PDB file of C-alpha atoms in Angstrom:
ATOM      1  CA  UNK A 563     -14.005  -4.234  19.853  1.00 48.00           C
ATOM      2  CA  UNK A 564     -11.549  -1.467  20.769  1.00 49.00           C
ATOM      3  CA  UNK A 565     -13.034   1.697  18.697  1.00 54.00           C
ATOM      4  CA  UNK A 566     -10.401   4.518  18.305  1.00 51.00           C
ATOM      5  CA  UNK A 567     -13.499   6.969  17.634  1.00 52.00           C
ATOM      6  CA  UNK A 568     -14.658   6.465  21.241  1.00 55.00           C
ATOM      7  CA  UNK A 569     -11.247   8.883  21.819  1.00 55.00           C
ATOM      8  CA  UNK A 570     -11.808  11.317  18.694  1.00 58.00           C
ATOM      9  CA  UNK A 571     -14.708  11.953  16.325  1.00 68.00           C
ATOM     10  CA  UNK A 572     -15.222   9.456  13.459  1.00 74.00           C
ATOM     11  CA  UNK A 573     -13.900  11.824  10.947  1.00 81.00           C
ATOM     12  CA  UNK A 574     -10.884  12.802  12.677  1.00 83.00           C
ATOM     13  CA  UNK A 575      -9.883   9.120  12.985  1.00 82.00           C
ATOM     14  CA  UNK A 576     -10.859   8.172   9.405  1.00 84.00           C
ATOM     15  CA  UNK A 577      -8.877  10.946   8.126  1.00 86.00           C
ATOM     16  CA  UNK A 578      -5.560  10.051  10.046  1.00 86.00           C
ATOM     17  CA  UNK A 579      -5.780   6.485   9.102  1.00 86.00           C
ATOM     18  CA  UNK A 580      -6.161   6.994   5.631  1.00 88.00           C
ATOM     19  CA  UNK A 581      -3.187   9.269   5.649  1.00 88.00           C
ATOM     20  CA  UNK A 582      -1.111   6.576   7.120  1.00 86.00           C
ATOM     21  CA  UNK A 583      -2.540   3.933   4.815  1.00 85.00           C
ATOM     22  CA  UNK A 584      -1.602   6.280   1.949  1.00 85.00           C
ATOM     23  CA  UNK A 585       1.855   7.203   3.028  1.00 82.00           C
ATOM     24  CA  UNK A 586       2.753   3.385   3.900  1.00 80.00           C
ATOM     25  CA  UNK A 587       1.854   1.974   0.595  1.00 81.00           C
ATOM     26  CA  UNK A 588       2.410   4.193  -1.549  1.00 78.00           C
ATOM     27  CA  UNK A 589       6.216   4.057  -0.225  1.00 75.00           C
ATOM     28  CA  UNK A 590       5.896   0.365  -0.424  1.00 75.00           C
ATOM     29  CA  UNK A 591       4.747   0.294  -3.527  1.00 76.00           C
ATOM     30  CA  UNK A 592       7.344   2.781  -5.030  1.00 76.00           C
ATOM     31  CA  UNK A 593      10.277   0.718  -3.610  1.00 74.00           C
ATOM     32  CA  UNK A 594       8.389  -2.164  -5.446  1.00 75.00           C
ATOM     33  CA  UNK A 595       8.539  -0.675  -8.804  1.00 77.00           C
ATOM     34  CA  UNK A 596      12.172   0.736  -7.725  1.00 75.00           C
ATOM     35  CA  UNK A 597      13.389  -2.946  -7.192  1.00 74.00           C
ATOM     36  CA  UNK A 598      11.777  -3.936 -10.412  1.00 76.00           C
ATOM     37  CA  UNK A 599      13.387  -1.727 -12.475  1.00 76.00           C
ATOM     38  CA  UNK A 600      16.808  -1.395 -11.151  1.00 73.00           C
ATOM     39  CA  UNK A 601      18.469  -4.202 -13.009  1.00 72.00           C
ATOM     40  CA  UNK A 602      17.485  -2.551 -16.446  1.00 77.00           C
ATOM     41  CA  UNK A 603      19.999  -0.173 -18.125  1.00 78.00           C
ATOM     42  CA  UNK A 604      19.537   3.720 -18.005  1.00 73.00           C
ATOM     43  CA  UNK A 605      17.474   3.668 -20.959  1.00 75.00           C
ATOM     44  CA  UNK A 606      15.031   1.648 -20.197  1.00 82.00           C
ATOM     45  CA  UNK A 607      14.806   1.989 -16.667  1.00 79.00           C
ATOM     46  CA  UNK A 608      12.414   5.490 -16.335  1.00 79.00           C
ATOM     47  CA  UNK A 609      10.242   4.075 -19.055  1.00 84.00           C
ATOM     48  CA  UNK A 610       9.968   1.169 -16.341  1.00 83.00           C
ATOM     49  CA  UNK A 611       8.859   3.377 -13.308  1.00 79.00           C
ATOM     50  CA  UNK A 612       7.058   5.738 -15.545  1.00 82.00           C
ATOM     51  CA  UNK A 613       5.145   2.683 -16.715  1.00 84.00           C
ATOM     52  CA  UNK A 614       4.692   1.507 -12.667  1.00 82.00           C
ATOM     53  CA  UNK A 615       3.535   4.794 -11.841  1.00 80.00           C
ATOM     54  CA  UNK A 616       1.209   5.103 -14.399  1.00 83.00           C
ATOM     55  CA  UNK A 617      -0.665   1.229 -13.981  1.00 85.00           C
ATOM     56  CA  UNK A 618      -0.824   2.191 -10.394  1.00 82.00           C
ATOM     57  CA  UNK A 619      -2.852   5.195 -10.594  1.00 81.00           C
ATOM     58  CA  UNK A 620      -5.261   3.452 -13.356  1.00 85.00           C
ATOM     59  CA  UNK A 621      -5.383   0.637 -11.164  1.00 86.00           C
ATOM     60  CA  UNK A 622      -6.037   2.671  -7.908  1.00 84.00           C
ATOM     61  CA  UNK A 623      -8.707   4.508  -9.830  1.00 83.00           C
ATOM     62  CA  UNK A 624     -10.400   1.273 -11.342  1.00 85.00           C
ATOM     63  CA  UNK A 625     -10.329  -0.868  -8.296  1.00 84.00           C
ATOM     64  CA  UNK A 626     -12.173   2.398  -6.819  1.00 82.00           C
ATOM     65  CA  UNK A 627     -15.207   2.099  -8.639  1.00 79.00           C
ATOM     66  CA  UNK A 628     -15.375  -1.263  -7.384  1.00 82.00           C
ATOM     67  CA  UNK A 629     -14.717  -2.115  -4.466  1.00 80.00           C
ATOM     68  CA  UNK A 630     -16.695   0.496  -2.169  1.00 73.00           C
ATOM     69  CA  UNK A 631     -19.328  -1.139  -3.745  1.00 77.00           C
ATOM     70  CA  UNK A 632     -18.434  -4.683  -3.043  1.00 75.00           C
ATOM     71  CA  UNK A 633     -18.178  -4.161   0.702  1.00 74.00           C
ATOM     72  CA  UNK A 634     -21.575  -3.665   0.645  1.00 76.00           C
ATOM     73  CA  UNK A 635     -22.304  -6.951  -0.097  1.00 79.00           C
ATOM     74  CA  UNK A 636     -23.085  -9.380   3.184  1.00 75.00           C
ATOM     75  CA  UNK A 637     -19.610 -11.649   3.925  1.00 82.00           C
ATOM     76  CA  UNK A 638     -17.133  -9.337   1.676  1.00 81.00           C
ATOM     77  CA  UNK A 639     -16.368  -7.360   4.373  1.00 81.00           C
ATOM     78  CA  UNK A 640     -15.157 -10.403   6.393  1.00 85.00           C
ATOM     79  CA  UNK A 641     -13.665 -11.736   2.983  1.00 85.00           C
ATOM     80  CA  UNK A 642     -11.775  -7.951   2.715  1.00 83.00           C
ATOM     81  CA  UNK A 643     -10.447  -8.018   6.428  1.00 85.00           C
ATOM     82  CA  UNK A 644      -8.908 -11.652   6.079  1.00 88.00           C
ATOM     83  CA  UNK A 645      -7.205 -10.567   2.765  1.00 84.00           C
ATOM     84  CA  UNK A 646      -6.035  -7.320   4.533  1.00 84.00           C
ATOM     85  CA  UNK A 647      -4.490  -9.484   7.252  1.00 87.00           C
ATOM     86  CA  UNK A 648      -2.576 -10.686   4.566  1.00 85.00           C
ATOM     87  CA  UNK A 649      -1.697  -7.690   3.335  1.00 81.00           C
ATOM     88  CA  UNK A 650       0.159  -6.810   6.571  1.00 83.00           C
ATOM     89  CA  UNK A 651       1.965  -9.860   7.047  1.00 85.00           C
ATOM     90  CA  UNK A 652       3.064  -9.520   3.176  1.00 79.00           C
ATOM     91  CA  UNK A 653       3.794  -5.776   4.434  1.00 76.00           C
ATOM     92  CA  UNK A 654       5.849  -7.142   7.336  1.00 81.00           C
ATOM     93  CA  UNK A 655       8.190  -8.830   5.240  1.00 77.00           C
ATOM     94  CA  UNK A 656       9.208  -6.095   2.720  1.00 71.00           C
ATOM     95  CA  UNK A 657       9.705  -4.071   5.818  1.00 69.00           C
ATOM     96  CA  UNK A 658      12.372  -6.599   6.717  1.00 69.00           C
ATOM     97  CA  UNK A 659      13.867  -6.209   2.837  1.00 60.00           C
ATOM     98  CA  UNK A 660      17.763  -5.978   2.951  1.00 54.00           C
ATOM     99  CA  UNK A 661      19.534  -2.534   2.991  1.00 57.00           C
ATOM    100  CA  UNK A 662      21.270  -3.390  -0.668  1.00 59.00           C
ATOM    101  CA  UNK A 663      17.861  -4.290  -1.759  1.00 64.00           C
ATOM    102  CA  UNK A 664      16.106  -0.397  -0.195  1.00 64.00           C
ATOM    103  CA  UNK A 665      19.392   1.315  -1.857  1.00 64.00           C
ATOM    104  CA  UNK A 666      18.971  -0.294  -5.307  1.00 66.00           C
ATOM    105  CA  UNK A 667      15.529   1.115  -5.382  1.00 65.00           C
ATOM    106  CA  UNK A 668      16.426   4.633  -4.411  1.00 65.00           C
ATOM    107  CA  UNK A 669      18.713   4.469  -6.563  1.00 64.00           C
ATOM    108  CA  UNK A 670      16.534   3.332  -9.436  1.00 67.00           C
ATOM    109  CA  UNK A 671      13.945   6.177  -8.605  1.00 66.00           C
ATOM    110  CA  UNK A 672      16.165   8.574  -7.946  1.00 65.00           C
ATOM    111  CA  UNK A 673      18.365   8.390 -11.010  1.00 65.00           C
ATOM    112  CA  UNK A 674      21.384   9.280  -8.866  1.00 66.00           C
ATOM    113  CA  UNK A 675      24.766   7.120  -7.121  1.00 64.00           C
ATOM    114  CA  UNK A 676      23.498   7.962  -3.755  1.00 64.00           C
ATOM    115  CA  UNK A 677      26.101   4.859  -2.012  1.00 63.00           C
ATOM    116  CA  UNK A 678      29.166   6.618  -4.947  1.00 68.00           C
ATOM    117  CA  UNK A 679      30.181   3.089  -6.219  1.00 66.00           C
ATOM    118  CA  UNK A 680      30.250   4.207  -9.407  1.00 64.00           C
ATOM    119  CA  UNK A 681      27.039   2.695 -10.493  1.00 65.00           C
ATOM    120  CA  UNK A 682      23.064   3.681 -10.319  1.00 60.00           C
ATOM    121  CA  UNK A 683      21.649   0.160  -8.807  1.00 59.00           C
ATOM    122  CA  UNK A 684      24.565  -1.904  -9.793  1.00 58.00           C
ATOM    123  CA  UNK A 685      24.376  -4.703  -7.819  1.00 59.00           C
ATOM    124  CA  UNK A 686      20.319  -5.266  -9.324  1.00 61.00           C
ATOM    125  CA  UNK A 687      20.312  -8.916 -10.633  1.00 64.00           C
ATOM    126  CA  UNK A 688      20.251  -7.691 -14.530  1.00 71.00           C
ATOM    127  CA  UNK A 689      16.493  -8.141 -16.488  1.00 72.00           C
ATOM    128  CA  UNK A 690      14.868  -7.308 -19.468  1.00 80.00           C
ATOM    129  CA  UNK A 691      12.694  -4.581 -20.082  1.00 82.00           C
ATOM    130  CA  UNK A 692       9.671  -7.259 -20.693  1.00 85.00           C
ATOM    131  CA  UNK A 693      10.559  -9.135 -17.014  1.00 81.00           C
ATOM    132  CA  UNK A 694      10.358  -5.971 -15.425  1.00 81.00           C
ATOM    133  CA  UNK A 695       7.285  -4.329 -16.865  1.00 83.00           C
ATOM    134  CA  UNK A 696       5.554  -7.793 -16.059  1.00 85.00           C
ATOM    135  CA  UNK A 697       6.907  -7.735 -12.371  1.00 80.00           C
ATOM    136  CA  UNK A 698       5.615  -4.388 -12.152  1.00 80.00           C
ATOM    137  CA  UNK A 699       2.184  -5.017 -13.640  1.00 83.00           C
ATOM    138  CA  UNK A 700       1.961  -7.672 -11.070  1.00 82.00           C
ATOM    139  CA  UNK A 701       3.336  -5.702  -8.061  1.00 80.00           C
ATOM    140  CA  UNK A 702       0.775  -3.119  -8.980  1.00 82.00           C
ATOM    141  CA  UNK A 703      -2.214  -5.284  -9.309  1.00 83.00           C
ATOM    142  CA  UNK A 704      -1.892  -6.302  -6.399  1.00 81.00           C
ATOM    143  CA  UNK A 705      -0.614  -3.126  -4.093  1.00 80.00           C
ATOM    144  CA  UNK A 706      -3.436  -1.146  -5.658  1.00 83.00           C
ATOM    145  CA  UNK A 707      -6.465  -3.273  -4.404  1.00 85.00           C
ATOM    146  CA  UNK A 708      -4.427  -3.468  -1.360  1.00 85.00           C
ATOM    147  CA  UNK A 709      -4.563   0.244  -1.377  1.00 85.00           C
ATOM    148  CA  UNK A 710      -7.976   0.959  -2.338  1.00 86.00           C
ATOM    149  CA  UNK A 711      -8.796  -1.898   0.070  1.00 87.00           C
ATOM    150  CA  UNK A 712      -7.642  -0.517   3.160  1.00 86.00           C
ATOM    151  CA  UNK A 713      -8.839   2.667   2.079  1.00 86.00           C
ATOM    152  CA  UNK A 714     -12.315   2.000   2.013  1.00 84.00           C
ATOM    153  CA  UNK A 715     -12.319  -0.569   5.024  1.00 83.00           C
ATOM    154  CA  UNK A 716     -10.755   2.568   6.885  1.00 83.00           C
ATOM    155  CA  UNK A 717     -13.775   5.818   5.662  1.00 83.00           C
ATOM    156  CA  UNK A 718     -16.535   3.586   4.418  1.00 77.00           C
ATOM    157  CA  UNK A 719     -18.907   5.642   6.047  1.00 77.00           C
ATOM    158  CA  UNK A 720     -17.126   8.585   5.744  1.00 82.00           C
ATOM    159  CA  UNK A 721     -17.460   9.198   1.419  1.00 81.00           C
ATOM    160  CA  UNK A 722     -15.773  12.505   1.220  1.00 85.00           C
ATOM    161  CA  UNK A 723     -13.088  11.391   3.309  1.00 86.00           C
ATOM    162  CA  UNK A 724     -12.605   8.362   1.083  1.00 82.00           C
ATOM    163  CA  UNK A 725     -12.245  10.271  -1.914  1.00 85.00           C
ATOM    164  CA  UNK A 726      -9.769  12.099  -0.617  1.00 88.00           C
ATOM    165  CA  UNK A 727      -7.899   9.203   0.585  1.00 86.00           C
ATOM    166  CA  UNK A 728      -8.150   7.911  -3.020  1.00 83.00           C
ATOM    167  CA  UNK A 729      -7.027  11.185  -4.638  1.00 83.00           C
ATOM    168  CA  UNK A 730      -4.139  11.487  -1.972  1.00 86.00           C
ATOM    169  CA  UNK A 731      -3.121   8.229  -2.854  1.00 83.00           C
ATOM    170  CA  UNK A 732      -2.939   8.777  -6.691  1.00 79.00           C
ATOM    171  CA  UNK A 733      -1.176  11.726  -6.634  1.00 80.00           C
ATOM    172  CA  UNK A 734       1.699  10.682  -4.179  1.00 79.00           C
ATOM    173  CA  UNK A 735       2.092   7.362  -6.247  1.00 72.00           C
ATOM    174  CA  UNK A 736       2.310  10.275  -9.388  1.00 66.00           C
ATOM    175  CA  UNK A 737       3.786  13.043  -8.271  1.00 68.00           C
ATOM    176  CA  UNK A 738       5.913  12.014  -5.348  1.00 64.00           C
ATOM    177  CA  UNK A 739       6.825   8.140  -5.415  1.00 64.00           C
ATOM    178  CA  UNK A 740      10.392   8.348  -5.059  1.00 64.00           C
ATOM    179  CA  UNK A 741      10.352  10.900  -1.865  1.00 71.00           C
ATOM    180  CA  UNK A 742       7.699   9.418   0.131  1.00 70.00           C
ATOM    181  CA  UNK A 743      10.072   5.911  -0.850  1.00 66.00           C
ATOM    182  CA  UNK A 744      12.845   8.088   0.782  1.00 68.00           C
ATOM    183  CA  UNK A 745      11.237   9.517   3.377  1.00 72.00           C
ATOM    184  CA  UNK A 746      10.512   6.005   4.854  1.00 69.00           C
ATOM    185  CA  UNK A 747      13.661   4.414   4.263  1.00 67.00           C
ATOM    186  CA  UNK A 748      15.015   7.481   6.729  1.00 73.00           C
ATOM    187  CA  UNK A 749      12.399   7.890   9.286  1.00 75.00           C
ATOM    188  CA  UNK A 750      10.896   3.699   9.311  1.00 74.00           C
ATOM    189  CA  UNK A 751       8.788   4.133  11.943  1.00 80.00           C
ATOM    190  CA  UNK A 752       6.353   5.795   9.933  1.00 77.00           C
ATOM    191  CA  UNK A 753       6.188   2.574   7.947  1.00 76.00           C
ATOM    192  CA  UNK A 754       5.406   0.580  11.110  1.00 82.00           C
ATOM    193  CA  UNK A 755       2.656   3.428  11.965  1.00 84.00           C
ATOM    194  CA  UNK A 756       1.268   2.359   8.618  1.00 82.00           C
ATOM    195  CA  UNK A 757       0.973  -1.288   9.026  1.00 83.00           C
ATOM    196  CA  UNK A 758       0.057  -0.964  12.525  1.00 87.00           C
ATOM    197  CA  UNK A 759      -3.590   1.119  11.159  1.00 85.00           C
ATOM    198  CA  UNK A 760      -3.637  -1.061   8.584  1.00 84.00           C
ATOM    199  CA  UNK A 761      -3.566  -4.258  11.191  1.00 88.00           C
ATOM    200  CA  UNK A 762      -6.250  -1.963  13.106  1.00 86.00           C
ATOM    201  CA  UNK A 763      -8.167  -1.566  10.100  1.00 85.00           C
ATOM    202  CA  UNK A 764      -8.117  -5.369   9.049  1.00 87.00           C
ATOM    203  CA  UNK A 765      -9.518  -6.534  12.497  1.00 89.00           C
ATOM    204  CA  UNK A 766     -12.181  -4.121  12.673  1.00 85.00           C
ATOM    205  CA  UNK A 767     -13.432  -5.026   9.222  1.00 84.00           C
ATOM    206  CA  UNK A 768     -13.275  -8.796  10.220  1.00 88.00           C
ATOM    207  CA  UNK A 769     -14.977  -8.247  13.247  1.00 88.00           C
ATOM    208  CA  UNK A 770     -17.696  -6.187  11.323  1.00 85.00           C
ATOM    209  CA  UNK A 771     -18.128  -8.738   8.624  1.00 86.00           C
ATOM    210  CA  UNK A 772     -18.297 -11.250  11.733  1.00 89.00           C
ATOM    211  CA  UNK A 773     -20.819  -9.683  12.686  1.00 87.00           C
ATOM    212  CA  UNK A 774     -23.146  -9.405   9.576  1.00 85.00           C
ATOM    213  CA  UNK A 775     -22.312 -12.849   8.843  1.00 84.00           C
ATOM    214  CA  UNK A 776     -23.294 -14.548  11.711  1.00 79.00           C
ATOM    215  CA  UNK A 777     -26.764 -14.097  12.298  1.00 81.00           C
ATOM    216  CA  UNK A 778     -27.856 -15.751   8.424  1.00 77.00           C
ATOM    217  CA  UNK A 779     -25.380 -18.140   9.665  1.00 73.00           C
ATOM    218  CA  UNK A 780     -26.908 -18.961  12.513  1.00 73.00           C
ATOM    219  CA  UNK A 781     -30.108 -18.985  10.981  1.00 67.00           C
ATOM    220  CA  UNK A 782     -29.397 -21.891   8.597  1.00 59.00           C
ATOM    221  CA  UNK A 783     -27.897 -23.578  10.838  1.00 54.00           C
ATOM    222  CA  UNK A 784     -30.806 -23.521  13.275  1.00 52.00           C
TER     223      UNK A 784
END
């Protein structure tokens, strides 16, 4: 299979691709909690991301302890790289979300009338605080492992650099949700630069699992 490190060292490409993986999702996964919580009133609605930020970066750190650990296992990695395929084509779509839909979330994260109507994510179909804590649970659930997932498929074998992909991740889910979620609604293509390593990432950990599955495979079968 194609092998980016056959270009640059190991480390360099590692590092890179987690940075991408990071940036992506973490974006993603702040517009995620920002659609969540925009049909709540004022009130309630920064209790709502505060709560979205916070479940992400327990669930980033929990799923941590795990799953490096899993891969290890024979046939998880293959499992991993399917579900990351997934991941992309779920990715895909929210790429694809409607502009009313991206400038609700701003909005929401923001605190702020950034379109002047009046209104801070007005047109949000209206919710209570319980429907959108348990959309956000859910959204975060799942994002995380994605996360942590692509993460470790990307610097398995590169521990330090994981780490640091981990940490990175944390803290711009933490400390800067609502610009990175900006940053990609203006400049998309970084988004696409995201997917696209996290595509590259999925393959090569299919191929990989492939790989260790086959032979005990083959040796049942024969």
């Amino acid at each position: 299979m194609f092998d980016l490190s056959q270009f640059f060292g190991p480390e360099v490409v590692a590092f890179l691709m987690v940075i991408g993986i990071d940036l992506a999702l973490a974006g993603d996964n702040a517009i995620v909690i920002g659609l969540a919580a925009a049909g709540l009133p004022k009130e309630q609605r920064n209790k709502a991301i505060l709560l979205g930020v916070l479940a992400a970066t327990v669930l980033r750190i929990a799923f941590a302890l795990v799953t490096t650990q899993l891969l290890q296992i024979v046939g998880l990695l293959l499992a991993g790289g399917i579900l990351l395929l997934w991941v992309c084509w779920k990715m895909w779509r929210e790429l694809r979300t409607s502009h009313e839909e991206e400038q609700a979330a701003e909005e929401a994260l923001e605190d702020a009338d950034l379109d002047k109507d009046g209104t801070i994510a007005g047109k949000a179909p209206r919710k209570t605080f319980a429907q959108a804590a348990w959309q956000i649970v859910i959204a975060d659930v799942s994002m995380s492992l994605d996360n942590v997932l692509a993460v470790a498929g990307a610097a398995r074998e590169h521990p330090y650099i994981l780490a640091f992909g981990l940490l990175l991740s944390i803290a711009l889910m933490g400390i800067a949700a609502s610009y990175i979620a900006r940053l990609l609604q203006r400049y998309r293509w970084i988004a696409y630069v995201g997917l696209a390593i996290i595509l590259y990432v999925s393959l090569k950990m299919i191929y990989e699992g492939f790989l260790e599955v086959y032979p005990l495979v083959n040796g049942a079968v024969g």
